XYZ file of C-alpha atoms in Angstrom:
590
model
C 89.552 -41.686 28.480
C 86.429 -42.879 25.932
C 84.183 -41.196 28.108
C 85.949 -37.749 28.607
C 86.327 -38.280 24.270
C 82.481 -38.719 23.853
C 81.508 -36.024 26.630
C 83.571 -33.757 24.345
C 82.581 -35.080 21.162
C 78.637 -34.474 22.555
C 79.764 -30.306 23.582
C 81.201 -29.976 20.425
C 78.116 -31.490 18.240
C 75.551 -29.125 20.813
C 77.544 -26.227 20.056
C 77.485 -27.152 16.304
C 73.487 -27.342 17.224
C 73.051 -24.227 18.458
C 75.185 -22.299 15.994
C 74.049 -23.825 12.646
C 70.583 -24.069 13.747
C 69.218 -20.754 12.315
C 71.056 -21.933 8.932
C 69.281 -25.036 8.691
C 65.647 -23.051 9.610
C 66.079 -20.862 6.641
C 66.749 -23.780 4.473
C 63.789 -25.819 5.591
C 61.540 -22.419 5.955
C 62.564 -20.277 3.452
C 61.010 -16.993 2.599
C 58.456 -17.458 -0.237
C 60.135 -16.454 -3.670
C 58.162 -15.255 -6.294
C 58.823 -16.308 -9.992
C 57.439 -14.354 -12.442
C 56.581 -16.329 -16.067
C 54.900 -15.948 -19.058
C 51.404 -17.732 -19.230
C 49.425 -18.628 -22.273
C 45.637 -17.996 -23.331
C 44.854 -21.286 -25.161
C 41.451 -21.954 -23.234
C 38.163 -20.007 -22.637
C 38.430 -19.956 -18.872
C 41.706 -17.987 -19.851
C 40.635 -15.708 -22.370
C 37.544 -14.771 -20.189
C 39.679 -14.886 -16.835
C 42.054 -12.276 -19.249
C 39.274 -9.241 -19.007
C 39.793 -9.050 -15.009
C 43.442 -7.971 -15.613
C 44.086 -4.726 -17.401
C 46.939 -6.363 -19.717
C 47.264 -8.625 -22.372
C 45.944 -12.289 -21.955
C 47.958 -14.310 -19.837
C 50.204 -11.856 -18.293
C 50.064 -8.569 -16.088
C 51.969 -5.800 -16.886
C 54.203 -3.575 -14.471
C 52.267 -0.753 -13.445
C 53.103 2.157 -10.966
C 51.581 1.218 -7.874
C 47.915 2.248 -7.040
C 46.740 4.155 -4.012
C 44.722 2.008 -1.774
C 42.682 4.917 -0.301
C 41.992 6.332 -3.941
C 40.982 3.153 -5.570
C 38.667 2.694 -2.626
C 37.245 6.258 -3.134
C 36.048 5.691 -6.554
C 32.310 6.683 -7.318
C 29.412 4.210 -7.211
C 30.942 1.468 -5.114
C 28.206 -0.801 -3.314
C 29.057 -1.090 0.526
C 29.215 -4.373 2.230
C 28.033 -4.550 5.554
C 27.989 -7.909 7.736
C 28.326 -9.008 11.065
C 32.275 -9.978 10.467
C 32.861 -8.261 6.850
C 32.876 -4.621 5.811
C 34.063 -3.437 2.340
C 32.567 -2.630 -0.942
C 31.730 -3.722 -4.485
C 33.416 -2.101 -7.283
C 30.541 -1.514 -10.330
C 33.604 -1.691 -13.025
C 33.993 -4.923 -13.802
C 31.878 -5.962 -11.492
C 34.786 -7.188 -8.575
C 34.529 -7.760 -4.835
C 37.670 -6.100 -4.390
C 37.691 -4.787 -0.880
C 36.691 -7.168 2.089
C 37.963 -6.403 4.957
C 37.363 -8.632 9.027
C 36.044 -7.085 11.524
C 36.237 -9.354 13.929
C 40.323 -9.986 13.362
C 42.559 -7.163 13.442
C 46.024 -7.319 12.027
C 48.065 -6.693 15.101
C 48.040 -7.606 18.642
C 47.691 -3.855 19.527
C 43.514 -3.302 19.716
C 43.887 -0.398 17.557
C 45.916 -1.895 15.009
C 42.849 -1.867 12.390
C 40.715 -4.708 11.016
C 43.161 -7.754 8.589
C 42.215 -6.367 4.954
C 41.453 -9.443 2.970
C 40.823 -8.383 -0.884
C 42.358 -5.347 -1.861
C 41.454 -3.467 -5.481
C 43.635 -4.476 -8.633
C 46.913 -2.409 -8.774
C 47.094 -2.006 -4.633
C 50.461 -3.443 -3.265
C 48.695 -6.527 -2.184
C 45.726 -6.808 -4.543
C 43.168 -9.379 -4.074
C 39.856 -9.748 -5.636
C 37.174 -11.838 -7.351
C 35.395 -11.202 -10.266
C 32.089 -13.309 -12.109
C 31.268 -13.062 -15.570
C 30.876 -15.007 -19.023
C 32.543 -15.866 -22.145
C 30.990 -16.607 -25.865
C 31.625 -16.737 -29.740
C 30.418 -13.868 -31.855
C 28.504 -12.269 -28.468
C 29.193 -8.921 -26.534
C 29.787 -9.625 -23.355
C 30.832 -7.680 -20.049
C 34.434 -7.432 -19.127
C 36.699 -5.813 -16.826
C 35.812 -2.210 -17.993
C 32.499 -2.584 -17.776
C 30.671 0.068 -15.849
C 27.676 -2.318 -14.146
C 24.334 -0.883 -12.584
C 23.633 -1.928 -8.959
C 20.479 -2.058 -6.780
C 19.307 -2.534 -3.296
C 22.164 -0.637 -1.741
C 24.221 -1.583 1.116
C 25.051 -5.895 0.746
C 23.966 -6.908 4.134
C 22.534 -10.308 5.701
C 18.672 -10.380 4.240
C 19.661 -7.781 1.762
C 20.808 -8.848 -1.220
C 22.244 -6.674 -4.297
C 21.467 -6.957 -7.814
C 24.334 -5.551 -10.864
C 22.569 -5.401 -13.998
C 24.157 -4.625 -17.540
C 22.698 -4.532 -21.228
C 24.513 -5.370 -24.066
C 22.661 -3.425 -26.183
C 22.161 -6.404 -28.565
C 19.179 -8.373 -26.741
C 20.885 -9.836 -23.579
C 20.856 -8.630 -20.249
C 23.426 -10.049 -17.735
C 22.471 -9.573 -13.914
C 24.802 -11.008 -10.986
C 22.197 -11.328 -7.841
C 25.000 -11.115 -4.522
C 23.811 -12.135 -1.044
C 25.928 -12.573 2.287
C 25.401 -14.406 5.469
C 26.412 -13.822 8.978
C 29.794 -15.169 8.111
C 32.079 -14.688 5.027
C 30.103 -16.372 2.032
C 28.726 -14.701 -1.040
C 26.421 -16.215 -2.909
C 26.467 -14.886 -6.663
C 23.644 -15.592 -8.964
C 24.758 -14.987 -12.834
C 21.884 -15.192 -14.466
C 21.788 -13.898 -18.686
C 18.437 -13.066 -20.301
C 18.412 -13.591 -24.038
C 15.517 -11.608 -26.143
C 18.402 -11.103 -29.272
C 16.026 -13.154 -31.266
C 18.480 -16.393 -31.814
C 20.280 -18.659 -29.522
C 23.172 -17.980 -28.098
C 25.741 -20.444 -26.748
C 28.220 -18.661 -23.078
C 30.248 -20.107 -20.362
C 29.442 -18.595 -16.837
C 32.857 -18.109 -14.649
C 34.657 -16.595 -11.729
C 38.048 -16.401 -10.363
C 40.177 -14.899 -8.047
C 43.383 -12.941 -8.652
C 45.979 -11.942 -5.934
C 49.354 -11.107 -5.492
C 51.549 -13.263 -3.886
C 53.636 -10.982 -2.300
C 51.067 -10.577 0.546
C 50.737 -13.993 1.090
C 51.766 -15.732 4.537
C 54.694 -18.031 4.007
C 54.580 -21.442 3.472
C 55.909 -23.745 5.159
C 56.873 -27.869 5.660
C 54.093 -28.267 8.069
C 51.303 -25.313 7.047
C 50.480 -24.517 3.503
C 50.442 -21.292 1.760
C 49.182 -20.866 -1.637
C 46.715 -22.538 -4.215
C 44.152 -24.892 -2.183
C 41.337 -26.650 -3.475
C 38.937 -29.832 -3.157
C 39.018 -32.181 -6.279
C 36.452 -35.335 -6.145
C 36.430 -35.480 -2.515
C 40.487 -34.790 -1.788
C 41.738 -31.467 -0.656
C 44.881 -30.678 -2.603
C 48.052 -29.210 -1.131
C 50.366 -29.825 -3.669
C 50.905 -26.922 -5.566
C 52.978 -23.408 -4.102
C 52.769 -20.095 -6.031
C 56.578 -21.147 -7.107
C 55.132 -24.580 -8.698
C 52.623 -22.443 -10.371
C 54.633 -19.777 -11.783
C 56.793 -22.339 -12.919
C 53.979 -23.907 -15.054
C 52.433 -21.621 -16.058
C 49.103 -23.517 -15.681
C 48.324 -25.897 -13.163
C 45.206 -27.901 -13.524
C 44.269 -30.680 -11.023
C 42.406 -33.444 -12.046
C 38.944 -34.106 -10.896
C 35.857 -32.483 -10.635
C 36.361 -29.382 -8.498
C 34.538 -28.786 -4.983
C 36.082 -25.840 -4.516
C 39.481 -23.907 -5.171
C 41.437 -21.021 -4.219
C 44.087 -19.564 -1.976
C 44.763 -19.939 1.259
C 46.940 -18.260 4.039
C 47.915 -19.997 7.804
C 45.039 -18.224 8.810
C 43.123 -17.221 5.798
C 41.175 -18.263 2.929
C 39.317 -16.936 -0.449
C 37.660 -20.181 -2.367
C 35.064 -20.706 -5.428
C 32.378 -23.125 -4.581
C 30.706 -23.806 -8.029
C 26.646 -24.665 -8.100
C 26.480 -28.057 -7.090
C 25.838 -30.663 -9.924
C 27.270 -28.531 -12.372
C 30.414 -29.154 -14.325
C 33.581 -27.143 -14.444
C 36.631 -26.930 -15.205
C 39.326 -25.389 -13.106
C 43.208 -24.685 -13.216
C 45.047 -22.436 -11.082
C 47.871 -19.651 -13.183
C 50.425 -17.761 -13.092
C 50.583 -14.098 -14.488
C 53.528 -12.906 -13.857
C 55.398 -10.267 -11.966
C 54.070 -12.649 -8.456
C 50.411 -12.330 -9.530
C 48.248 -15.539 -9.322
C 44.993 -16.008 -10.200
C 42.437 -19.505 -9.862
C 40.536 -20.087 -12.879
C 36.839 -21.607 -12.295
C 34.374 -22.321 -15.553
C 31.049 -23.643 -16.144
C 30.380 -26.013 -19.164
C 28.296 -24.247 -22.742
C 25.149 -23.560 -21.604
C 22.526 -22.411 -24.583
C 20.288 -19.802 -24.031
C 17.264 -19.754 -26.433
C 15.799 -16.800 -27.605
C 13.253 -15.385 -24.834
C 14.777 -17.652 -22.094
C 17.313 -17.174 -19.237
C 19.901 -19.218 -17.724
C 21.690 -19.309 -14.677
C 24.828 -20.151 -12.711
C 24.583 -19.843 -8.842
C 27.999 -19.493 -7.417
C 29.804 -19.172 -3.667
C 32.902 -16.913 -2.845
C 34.211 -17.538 0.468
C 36.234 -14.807 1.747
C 37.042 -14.935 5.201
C 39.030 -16.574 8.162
C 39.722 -20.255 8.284
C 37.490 -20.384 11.906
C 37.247 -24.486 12.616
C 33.423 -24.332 13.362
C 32.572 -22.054 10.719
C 34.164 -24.005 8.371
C 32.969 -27.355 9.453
C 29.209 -25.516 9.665
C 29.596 -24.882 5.735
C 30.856 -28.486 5.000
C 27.826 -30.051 6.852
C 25.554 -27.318 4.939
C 27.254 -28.929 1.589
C 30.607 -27.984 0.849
C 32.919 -30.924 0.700
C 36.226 -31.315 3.038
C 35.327 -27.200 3.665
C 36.894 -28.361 7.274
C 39.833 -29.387 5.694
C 41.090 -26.216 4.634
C 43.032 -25.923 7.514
C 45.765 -27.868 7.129
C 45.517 -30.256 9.794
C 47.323 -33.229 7.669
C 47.241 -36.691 8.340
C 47.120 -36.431 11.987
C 44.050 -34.423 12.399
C 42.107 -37.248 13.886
C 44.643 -36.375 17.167
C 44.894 -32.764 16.109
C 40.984 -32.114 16.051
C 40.028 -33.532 19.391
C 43.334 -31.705 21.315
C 41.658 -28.663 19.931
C 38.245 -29.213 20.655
C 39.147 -29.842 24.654
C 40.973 -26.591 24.648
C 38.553 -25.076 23.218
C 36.181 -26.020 25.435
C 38.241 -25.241 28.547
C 38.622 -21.676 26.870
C 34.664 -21.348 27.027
C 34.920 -22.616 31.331
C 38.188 -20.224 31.835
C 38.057 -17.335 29.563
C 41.571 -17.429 28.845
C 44.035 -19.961 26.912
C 46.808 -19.767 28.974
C 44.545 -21.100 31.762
C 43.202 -23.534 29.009
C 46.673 -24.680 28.214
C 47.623 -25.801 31.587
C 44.524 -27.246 32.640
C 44.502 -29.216 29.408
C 48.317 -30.015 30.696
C 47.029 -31.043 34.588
C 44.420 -33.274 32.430
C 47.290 -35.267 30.538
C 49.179 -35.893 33.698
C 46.108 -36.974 35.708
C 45.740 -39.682 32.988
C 49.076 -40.414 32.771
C 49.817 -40.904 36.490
C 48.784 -44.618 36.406
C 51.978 -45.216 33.406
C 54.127 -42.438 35.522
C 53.648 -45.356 38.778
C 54.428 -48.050 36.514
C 57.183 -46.603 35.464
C 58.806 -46.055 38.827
C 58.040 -49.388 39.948
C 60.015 -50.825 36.909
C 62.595 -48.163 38.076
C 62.543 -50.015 41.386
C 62.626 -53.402 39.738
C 65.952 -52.556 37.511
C 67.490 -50.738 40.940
C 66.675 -54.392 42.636
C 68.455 -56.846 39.991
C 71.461 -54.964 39.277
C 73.592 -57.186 41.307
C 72.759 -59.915 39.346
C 72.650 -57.780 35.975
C 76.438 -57.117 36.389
C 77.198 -60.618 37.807
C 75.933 -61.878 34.205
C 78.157 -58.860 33.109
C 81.153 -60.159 34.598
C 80.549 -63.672 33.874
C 80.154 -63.102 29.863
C 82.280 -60.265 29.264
C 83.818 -61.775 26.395
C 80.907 -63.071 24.822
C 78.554 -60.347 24.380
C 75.791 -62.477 22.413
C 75.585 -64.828 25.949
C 75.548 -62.022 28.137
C 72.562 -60.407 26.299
C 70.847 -63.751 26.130
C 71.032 -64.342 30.011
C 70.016 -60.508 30.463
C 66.824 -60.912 28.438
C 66.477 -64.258 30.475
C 66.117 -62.209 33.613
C 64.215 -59.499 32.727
C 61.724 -62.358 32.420
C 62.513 -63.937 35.826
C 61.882 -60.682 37.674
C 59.578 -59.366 35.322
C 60.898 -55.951 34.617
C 60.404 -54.017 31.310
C 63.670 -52.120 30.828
C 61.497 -49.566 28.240
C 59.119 -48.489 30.689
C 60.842 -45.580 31.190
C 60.263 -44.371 27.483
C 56.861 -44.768 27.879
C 55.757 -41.759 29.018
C 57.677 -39.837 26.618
C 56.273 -41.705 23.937
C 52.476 -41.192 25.191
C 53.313 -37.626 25.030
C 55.089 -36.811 21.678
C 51.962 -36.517 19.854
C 50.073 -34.197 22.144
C 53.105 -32.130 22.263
C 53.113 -32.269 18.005
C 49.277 -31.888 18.248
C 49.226 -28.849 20.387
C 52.309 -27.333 18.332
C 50.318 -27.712 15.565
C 47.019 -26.277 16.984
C 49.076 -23.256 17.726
C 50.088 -22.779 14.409
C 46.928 -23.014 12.602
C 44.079 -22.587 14.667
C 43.199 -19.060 14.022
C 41.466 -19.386 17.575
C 44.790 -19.065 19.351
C 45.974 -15.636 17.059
C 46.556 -13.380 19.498
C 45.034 -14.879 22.616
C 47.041 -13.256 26.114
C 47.925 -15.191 28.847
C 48.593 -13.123 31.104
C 51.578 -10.445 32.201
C 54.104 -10.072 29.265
C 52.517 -12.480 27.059
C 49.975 -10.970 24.846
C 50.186 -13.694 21.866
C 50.215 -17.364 22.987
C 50.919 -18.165 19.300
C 54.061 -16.364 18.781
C 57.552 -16.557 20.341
C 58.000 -14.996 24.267
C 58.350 -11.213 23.639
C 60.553 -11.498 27.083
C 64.347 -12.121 25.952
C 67.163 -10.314 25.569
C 67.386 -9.562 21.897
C 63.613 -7.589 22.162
C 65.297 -5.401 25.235
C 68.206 -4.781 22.539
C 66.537 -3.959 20.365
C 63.880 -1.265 22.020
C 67.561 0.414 22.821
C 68.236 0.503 19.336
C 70.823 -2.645 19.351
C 70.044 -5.436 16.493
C 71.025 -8.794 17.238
C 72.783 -10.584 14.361
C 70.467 -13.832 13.199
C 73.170 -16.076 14.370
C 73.417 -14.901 17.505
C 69.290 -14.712 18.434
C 70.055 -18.180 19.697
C 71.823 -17.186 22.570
C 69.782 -13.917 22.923
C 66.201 -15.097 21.974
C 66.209 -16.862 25.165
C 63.050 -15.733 26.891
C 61.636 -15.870 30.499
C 59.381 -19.330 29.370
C 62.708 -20.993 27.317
C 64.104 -20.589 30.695
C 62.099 -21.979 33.041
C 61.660 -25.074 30.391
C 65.661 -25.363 30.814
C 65.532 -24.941 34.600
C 62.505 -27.487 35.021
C 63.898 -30.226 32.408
C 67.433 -29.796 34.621
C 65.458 -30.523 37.918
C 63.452 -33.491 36.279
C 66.347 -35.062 35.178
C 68.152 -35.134 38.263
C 65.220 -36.359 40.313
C 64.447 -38.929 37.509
C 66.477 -42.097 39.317
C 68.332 -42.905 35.994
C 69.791 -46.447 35.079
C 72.804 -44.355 32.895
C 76.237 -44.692 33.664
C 78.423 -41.069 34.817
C 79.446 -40.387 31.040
C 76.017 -41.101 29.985
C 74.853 -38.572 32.792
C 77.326 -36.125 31.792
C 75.920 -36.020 27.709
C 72.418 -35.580 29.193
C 72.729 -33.228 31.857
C 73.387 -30.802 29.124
C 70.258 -31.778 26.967
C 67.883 -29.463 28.909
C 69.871 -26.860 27.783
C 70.497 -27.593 24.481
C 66.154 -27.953 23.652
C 65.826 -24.632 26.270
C 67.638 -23.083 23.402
C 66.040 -25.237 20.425
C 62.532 -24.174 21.592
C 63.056 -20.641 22.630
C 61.420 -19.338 19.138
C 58.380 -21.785 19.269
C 54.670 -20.725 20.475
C 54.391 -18.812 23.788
C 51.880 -21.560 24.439
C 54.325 -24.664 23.583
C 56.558 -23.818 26.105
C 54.002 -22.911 28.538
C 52.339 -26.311 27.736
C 55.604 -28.028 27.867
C 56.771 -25.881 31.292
C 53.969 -26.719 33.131
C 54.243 -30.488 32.216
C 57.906 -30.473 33.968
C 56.637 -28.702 36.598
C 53.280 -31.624 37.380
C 56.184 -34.248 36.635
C 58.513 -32.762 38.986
C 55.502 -33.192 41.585
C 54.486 -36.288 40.916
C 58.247 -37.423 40.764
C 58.441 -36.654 44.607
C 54.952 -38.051 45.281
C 55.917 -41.285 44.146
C 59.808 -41.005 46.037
C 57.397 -40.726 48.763
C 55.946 -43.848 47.533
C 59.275 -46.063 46.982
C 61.595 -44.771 49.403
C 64.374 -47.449 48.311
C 64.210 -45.270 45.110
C 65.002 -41.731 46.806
C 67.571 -43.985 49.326
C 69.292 -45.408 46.062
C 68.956 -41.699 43.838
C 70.739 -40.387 47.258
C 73.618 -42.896 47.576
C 74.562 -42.512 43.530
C 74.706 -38.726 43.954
C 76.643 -38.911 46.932
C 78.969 -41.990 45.693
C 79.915 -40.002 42.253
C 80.422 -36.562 44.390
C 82.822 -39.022 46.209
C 84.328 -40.069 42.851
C 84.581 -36.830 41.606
C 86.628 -35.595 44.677
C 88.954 -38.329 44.041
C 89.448 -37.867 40.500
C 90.072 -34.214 41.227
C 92.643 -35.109 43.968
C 94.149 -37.265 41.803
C 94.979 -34.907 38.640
C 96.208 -32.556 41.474
């Protein structure tokens, strides 16, 4: 009677599972809420920061939405042309306000269009950075100011000079150059011949709207980012910002910015120099990261300058690491590996490296997956030779049993005793399992962030390995115009690759020659079911990873049966003894 009360007790708490899952998701991955708060101008980076927005200091008014096509079709914007970025300068106010990949497009569709990156101020999801200077008593350029550019198209090896006069004896330049990848290099340099000194503070920043940005979640973070004496900081959300107000982490600044899962625009200030940077709120979901030099003084007939990077671009792992050895600290790091990254790094590198031999993934998936089982065959054999040894002492295991049934202390004493007699380690079993929890975290988290793995096929149906198997239920009822209520994608967001994880766990539990009594058996036969729905909305590539392990364990499972036949005789005689039991039992309540 216990047992038939905790093998209902275990369908009831599954069913509670599956049904409150989706609940408890939204809660621990909620959609990104924007909280719109009134900043305050109390510091020059602010004040200067204040001419990029068209409002007062501090916050950004509501404005009827701008057309992306017309703001890009104003006159006299400077063209940027490299080998993975295409957009344009705009000569007011001097912003990089239109960047956009060419070597990512937004969709899995090939004509889906390049992923747009910076988008001009007013746009529905503005981004843009902006350099410039602040000073006491001295005209200097902001936001409306209409700058003069030479050299034409920004390309690799051809750089781009804007060049403004004040009118009152200082000329302000901003050199730009580009590399083969996604960093501008922006030389502000101001020329004093006013006949006096003059005292400015060089900056840049970079504004966005929130509302375009990717969400953020427990395990991958979405928001302000930055590198402060050697620590990359992941503290801070747009919500902690906008609560604030201000946010200004301590230490000297490497860089700053704002990420996405997959992308990322940062300030890299001239090495040596000294800043100071906060990250604010605006208002109405815009954000912007704050980055200024100390006073410099400019005497009369002298120039100074300020020589600073803008990374915009996607988080690629070897382009990244390639700027960090060129200079930029933790650079890697902006990918969100966290503290496991010293497993994390080296899962990715192998499948990356099988993706250069195969060409494809998938392919690099389950070869990665045949490598983990060849090295884990030696710990699979031990395992079902301590399988063999607990199958051999059981007759004495329940003798002890019998003989200390009333003193449970004794009985688990002698036990212990002859586990070290015969030399059997009862865990052995977990083993395994435990070996291969972190590559199975490690690869869920390469397919998460590793921009690598956006929208790499596999092959048939599955065109994205890093998003959930197109191939269910609710996707057909929904291309015949039938939406499936959230709390019911559980049961219809079963796709083809949940399933055959359900159908192989089933088969490797019943061949696995288990130690568990029949009420045990019972509560786990119905665990590959329950995790068959539980992973249906992970990675394409998890559950390919994960299938294809069940699959090689299922093999070597027989392999070694073939190996200890007592074990097959024994996994044999249990089946066929509790189909006898069954049969009675059935009689019985006839």
């Amino acid at each position: 009677m216990d047992n038939q009360r905790n093998l209902f007790l275990t369908i009831a708490l599954c069913a509670a599972l599956l049904l409150g899952w989706d609940l408890v998701m939204q809660r621990l991955y909620p959609q990104p809420e924007v909280t719109a708060t009134e900043g305050r101008a109390d510091t020059p980076v602010e004040r200067a920061a204040a001419n990029t927005d068209t409002g007062d200091v501090g916050s950004t008014p509501v404005a009827a939405p701008v057309d992306l096509s017309q703001a890009l079709g104003s006159a006299g914007r400077v063209r940027i042309d490299a080998p993975e970025v295409t957009g344009s300068i705009n000569p007011v106010g001097a912003r990089i306000d239109d960047i956009s990949l060419k070597t990512h497009r937004q969709e899995v569709e090939k004509d889906s269009g390049p992923v747009r990156l910076f988008a001009p101020a007013g746009t529905p999801a503005q981004q843009f950075a902006q350099f410039g200077w602040v000073g006491e008593g001295v005209r200097v350029p902001d936001g409306q100011t209409v700058w003069t550019a030479e050299g034409g198209t920004l390309a690799p090896g051809n750089p781009v000079t804007l060049r403004w006069n004040n009118g009152q004896g200082l000329l302000f330049t901003i050199a730009l150059a580009i590399d083969e990848h996604y960093m501008i290099t922006a030389e502000q340099t101001v020329a004093n011949i006013s006949g006096g000194s003059i005292v400015l503070r060089p900056y840049a920043t970079i504004n966005r709207d929130s509302a375009s940005a990717s969400q953020d979640l427990w395990l991958v973070h979405s928001g302000p980012i930055g590198a402060f004496d050697g620590s990359v900081e992941f503290g801070n959300d747009y919500d902690d910002v906008a609560e604030a107000g201000q946010v200004r982490p301590a230490g000297r600044a490497d860089w700053l910015g704002f990420t996405d899962v997959y992308w990322l625009s940062a300030l890299v200030p001239e090495s040596g120099a000294r800043t100071e940077a906060s990250f604010r709120g605006l208002g109405n979901g815009m954000f912007r990261s704050d980055m200024i030099y100390d006073p410099v003084t400019v005497a009369d007939g002298r120039q100074v300058s300020r020589t600073t990077k803008l990374f915009a671009g996607a988080k690629e792992t070897e382009v990244l690491d390639m700027y960090e050895a060129e200079g930029i600290p933790n650079f890697g790091l902006a990918i969100d590996w966290g503290w496991f990254r010293w497993f994390e790094k080296p899962i990715f590198w192998v499948l990356r490296q099988l993706f250069y031999l195969f060409g494809n993934f998938g392919v690099a998936i389950i070869a990665l997956t045949f490598i983990i089982r060849g090295l884990m065959f030696p710990i699979a054999q031990k395992q079902f030779k301590s399988f063999a040894a607990m199958r051999a002492i059981q007759p004495k295991m329940k003798a002890i049993q019998e003989r200390y049934k009333d003193d449970k202390q004794k009985q688990q004493q002698e036990i212990m005793e002859l586990y070290k007699r015969e030399k059997v380690n009862p865990l052995a079993g977990c083993l395994p399992l435990i070996i291969q929890m972190p590559i199975f975290f490690a690869l869920y988290k390469v397919l998460i962030l590793a921009i690598e793995m956006r929208h790499q096929p596999f092959a048939l149906w599955i065109k994205d390995l890093s998003a959930r198997d197109p191939a269910n239920l609710a996707n057909l009822m929904e291309a015949i115009g039938v939406t499936v209520p959230g709390f019911l994608m559980f049961f219809f967001g079963i796709g083809v690759l949940a399933l055959i994880l359900g159908i192989t766990m089933y088969l490797q539990f019943k061949l696995n020659p288990s130690q568990m009594d029949p009420a045990q058996q019972k509560i786990f036969m119905f665990m590959p079911w329950i995790l068959m729905f539980v992973m249906a909305p992970f990675a394409a590539g998890l559950l390919l990873y994960w299938a294809t392990s069940n699959i090689l364990t299922i093999a070597q499972q027989w392999f070694l049966y073939s190996r200890h036949p007592q074990l097959k005789a024994q996994a044999d005689k249990d089946k066929a003894d509790a189909e006898r039991a069954a049969a009675r039992e059935a009689k019985g309540k006839s």
